PDB file of C-alpha atoms in Angstrom:
ATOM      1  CA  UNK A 138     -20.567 -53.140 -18.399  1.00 53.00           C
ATOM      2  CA  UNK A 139     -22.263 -50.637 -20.687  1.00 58.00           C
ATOM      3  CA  UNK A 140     -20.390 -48.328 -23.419  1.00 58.00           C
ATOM      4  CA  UNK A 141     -20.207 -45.709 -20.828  1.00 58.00           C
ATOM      5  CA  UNK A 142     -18.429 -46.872 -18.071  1.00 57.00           C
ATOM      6  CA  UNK A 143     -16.187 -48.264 -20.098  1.00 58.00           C
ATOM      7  CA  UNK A 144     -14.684 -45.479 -21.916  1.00 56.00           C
ATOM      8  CA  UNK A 145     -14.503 -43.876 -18.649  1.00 56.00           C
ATOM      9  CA  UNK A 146     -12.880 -46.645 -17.022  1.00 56.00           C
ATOM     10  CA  UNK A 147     -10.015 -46.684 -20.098  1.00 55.00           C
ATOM     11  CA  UNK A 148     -10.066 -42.687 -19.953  1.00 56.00           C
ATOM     12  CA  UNK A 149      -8.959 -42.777 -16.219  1.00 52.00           C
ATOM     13  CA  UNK A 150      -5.965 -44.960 -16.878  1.00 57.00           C
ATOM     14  CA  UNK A 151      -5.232 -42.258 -19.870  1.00 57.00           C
ATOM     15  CA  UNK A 152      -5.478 -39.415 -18.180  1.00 57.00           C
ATOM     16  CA  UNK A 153      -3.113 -41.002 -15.479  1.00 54.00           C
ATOM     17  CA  UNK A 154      -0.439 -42.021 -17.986  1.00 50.00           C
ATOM     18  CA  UNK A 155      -0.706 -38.201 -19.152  1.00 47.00           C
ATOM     19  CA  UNK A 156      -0.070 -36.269 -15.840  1.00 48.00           C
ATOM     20  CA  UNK A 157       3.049 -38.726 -15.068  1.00 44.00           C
ATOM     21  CA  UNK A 158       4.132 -37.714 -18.476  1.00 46.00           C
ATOM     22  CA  UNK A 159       3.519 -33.979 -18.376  1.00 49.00           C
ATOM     23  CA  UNK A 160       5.254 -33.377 -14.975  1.00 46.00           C
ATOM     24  CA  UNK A 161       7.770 -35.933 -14.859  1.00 45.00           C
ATOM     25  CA  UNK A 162      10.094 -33.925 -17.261  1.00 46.00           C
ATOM     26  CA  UNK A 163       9.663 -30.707 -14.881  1.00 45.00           C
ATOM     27  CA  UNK A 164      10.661 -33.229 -11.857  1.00 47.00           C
ATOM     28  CA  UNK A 165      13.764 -34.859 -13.735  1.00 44.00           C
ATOM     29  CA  UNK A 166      14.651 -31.352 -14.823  1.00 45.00           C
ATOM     30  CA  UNK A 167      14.570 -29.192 -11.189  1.00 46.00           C
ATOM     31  CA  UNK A 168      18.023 -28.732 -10.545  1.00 46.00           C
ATOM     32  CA  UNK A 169      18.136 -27.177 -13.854  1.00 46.00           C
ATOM     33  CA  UNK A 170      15.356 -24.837 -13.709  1.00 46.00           C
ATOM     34  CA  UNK A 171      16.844 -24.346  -9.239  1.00 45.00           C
ATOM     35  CA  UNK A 172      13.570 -24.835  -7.542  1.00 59.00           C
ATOM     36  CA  UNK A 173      16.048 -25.305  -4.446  1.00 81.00           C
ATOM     37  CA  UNK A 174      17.104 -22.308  -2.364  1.00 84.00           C
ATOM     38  CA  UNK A 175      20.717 -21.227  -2.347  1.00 89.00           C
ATOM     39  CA  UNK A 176      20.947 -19.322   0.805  1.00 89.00           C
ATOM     40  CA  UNK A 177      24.526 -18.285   0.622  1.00 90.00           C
ATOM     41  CA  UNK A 178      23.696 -14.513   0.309  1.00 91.00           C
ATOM     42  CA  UNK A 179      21.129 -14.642   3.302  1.00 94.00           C
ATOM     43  CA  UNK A 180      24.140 -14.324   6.237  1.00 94.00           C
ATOM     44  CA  UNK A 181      24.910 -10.492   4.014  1.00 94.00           C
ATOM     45  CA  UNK A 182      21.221  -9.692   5.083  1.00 95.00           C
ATOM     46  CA  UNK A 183      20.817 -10.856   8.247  1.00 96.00           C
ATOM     47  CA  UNK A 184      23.754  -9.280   9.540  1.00 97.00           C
ATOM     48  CA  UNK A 185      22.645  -5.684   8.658  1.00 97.00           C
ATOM     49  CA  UNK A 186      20.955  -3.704  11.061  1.00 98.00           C
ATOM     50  CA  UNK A 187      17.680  -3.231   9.362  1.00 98.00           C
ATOM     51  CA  UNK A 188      16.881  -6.720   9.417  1.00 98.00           C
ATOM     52  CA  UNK A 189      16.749  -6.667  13.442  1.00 98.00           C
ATOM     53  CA  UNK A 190      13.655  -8.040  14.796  1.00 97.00           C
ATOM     54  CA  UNK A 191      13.597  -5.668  17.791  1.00 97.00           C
ATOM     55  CA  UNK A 192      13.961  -3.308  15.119  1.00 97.00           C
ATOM     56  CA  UNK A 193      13.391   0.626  17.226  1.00 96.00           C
ATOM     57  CA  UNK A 194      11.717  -1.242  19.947  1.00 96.00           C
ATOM     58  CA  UNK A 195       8.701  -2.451  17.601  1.00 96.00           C
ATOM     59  CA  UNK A 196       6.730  -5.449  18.383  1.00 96.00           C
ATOM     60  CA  UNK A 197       7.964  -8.262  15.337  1.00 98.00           C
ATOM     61  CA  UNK A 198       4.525  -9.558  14.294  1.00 97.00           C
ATOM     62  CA  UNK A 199       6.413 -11.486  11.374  1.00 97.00           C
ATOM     63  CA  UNK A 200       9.534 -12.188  10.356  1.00 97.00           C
ATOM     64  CA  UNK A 201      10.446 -14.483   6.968  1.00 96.00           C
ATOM     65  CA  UNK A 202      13.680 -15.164   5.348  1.00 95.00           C
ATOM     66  CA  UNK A 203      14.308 -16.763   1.774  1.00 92.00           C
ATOM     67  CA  UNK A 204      17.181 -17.998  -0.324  1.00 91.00           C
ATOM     68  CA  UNK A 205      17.936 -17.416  -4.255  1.00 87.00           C
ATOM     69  CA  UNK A 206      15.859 -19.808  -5.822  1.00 82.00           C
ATOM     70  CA  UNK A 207      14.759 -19.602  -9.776  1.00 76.00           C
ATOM     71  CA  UNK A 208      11.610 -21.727 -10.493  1.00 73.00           C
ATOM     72  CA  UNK A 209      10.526 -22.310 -14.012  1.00 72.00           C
ATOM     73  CA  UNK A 210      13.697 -19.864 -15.015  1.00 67.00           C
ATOM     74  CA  UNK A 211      12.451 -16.949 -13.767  1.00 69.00           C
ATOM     75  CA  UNK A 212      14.574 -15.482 -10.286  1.00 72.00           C
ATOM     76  CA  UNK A 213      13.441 -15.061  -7.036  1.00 79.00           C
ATOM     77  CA  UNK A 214      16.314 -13.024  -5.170  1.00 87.00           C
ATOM     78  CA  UNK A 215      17.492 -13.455  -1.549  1.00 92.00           C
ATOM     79  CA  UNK A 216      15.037 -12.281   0.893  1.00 95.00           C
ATOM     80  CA  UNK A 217      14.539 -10.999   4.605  1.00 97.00           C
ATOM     81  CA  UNK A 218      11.469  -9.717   5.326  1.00 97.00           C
ATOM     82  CA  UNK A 219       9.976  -8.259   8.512  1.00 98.00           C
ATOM     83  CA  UNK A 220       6.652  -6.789   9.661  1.00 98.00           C
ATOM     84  CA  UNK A 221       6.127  -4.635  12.461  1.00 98.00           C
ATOM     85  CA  UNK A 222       3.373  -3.368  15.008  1.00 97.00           C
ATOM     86  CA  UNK A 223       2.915   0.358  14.934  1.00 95.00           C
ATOM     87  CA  UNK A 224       0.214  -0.315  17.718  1.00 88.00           C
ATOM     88  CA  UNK A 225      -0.859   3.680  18.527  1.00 87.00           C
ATOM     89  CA  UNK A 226       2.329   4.723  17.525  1.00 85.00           C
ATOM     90  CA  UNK A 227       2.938   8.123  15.771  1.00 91.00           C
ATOM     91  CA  UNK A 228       2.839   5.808  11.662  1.00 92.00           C
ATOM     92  CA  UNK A 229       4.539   9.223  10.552  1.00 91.00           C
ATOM     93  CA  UNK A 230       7.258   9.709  13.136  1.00 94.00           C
ATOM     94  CA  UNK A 231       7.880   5.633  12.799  1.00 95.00           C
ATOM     95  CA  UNK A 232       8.325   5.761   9.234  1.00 94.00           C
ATOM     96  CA  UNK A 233      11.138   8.654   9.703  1.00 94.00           C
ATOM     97  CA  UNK A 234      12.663   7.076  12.393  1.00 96.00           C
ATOM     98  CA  UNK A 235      13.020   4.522  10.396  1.00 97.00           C
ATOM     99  CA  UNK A 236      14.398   5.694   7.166  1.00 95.00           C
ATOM    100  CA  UNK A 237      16.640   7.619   9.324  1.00 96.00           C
ATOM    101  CA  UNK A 238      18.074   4.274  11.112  1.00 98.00           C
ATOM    102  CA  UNK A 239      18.287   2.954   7.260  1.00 97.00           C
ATOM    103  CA  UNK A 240      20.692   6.378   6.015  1.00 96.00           C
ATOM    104  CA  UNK A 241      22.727   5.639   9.266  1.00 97.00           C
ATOM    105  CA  UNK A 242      23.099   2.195   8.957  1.00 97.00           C
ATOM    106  CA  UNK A 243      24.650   3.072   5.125  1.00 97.00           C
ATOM    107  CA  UNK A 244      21.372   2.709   2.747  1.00 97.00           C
ATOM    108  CA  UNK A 245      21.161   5.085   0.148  1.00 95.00           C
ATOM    109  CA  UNK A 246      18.276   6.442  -1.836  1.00 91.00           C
ATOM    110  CA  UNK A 247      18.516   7.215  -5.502  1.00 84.00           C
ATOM    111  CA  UNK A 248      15.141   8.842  -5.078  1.00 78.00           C
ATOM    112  CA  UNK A 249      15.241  10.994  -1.906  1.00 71.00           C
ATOM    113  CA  UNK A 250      13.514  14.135  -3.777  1.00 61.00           C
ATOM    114  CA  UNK A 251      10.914  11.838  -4.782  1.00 54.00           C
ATOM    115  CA  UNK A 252       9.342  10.239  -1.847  1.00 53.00           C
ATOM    116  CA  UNK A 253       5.813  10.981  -0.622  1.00 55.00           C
ATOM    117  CA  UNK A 254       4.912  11.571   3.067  1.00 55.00           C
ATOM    118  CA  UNK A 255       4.269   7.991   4.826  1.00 54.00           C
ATOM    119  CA  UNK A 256       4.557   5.259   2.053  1.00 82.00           C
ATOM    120  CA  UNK A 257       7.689   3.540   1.017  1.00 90.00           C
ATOM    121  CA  UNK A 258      11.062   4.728   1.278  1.00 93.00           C
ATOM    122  CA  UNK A 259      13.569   2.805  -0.816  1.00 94.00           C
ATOM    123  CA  UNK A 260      17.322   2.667  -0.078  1.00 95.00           C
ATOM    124  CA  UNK A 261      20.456   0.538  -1.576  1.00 96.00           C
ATOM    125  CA  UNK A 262      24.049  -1.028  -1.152  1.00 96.00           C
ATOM    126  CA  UNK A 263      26.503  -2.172  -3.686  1.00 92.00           C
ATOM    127  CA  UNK A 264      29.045  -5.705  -3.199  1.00 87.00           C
ATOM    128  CA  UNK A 265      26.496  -7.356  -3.803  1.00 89.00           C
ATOM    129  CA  UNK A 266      23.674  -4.994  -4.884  1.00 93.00           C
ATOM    130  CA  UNK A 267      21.013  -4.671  -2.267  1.00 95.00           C
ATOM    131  CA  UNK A 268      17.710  -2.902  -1.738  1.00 96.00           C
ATOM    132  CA  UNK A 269      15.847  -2.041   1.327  1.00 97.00           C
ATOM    133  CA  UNK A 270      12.316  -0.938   1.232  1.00 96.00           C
ATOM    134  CA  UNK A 271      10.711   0.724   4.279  1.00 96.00           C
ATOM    135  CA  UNK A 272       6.961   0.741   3.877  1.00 95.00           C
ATOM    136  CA  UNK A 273       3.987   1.320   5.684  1.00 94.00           C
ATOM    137  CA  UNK A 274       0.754  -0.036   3.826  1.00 92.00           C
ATOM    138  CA  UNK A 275      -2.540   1.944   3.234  1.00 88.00           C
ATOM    139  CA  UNK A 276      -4.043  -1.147   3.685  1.00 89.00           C
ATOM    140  CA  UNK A 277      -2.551  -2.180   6.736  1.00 89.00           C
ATOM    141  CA  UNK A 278      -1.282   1.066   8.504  1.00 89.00           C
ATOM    142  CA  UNK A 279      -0.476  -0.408  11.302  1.00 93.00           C
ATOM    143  CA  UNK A 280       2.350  -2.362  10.128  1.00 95.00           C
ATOM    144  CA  UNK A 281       5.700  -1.040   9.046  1.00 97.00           C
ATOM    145  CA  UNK A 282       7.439  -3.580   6.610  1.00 97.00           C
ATOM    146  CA  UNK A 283      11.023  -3.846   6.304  1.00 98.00           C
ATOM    147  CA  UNK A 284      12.375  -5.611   2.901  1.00 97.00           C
ATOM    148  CA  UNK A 285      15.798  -6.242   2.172  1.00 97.00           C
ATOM    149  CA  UNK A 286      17.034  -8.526  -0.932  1.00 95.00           C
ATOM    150  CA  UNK A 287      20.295  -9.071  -2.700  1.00 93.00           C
ATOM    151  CA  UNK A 288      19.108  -8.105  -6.287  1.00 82.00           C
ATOM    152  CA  UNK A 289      22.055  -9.971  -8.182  1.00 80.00           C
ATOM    153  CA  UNK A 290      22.494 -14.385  -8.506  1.00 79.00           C
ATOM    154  CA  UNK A 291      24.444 -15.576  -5.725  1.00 77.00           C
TER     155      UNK A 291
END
């Protein structure tokens, strides 16, 4: 065996030793830091109106739902998201329809002067504090994406 291969054979066994050592603490230490998902808030969500997946007869193209979790300390809030299919729809007369369904079903915007024709709409609720974002992307106008979140810790 020539000088070579054996400090690579001894640098292998190193560099083994080292990843067990680096990531072991972040293993031994993931309830602290909540990498699980506390999905106690979700049922709040999924019970409003805006998170129906027939939502004004629009084809659900994807749907996704997430719990409060808080990886490496920094929070990632309750989630229900859901994209829909404009198809040939009218992407203006959706969007409206839309925000309008959100003000009825008792979102609220703090920025209703504010909001541009055909982009995002943002509304919110309070006990716990929520947000719901109606948006329809330039890059994808054929989708309208409905967001809603609990913004506070469960």
């Amino acid at each position: 065996m020539d000088t070579g291969v054996r400090h690579k054979a001894v640098l292998w066994p190193r560099r083994g030793i080292l990843a067990v050592l680096a990531t072991g603490p972040l293993v031994g230490c993931g309830k602290l830091l909540r990498w699980e998902e506390d999905r106690s808030q979700l049922p709040i969500l999924l019970e409003d109106p805006m998170a129906a997946k027939d939502l004004l007869g629009l084809t659900l193209k994807e749907g996704t739902e997430s719990g409060y979790r808080r990886p490496l300390g920094k929070p990632r809030f309750t989630e229900v998201r859901r994209v829909f299919s404009l198809g040939d729809g009218d992407r203006q007369g959706i969007f409206d329809r839309a925000v309008a369904f959100a003000k009825e079903s008792g979102w609220v915007s703090p920025f209703e002067g504010s909001r541009s024709r055909v982009s995002t709409w943002h509304g919110e609720k309070s006990e716990p504090r929520r947000d719901c974002y109606v948006h329809i992307p330039e890059t994808e106008p054929d989708e309208l994406i409905i967001t809603l979140n609990v913004s506070e810790s469960p």
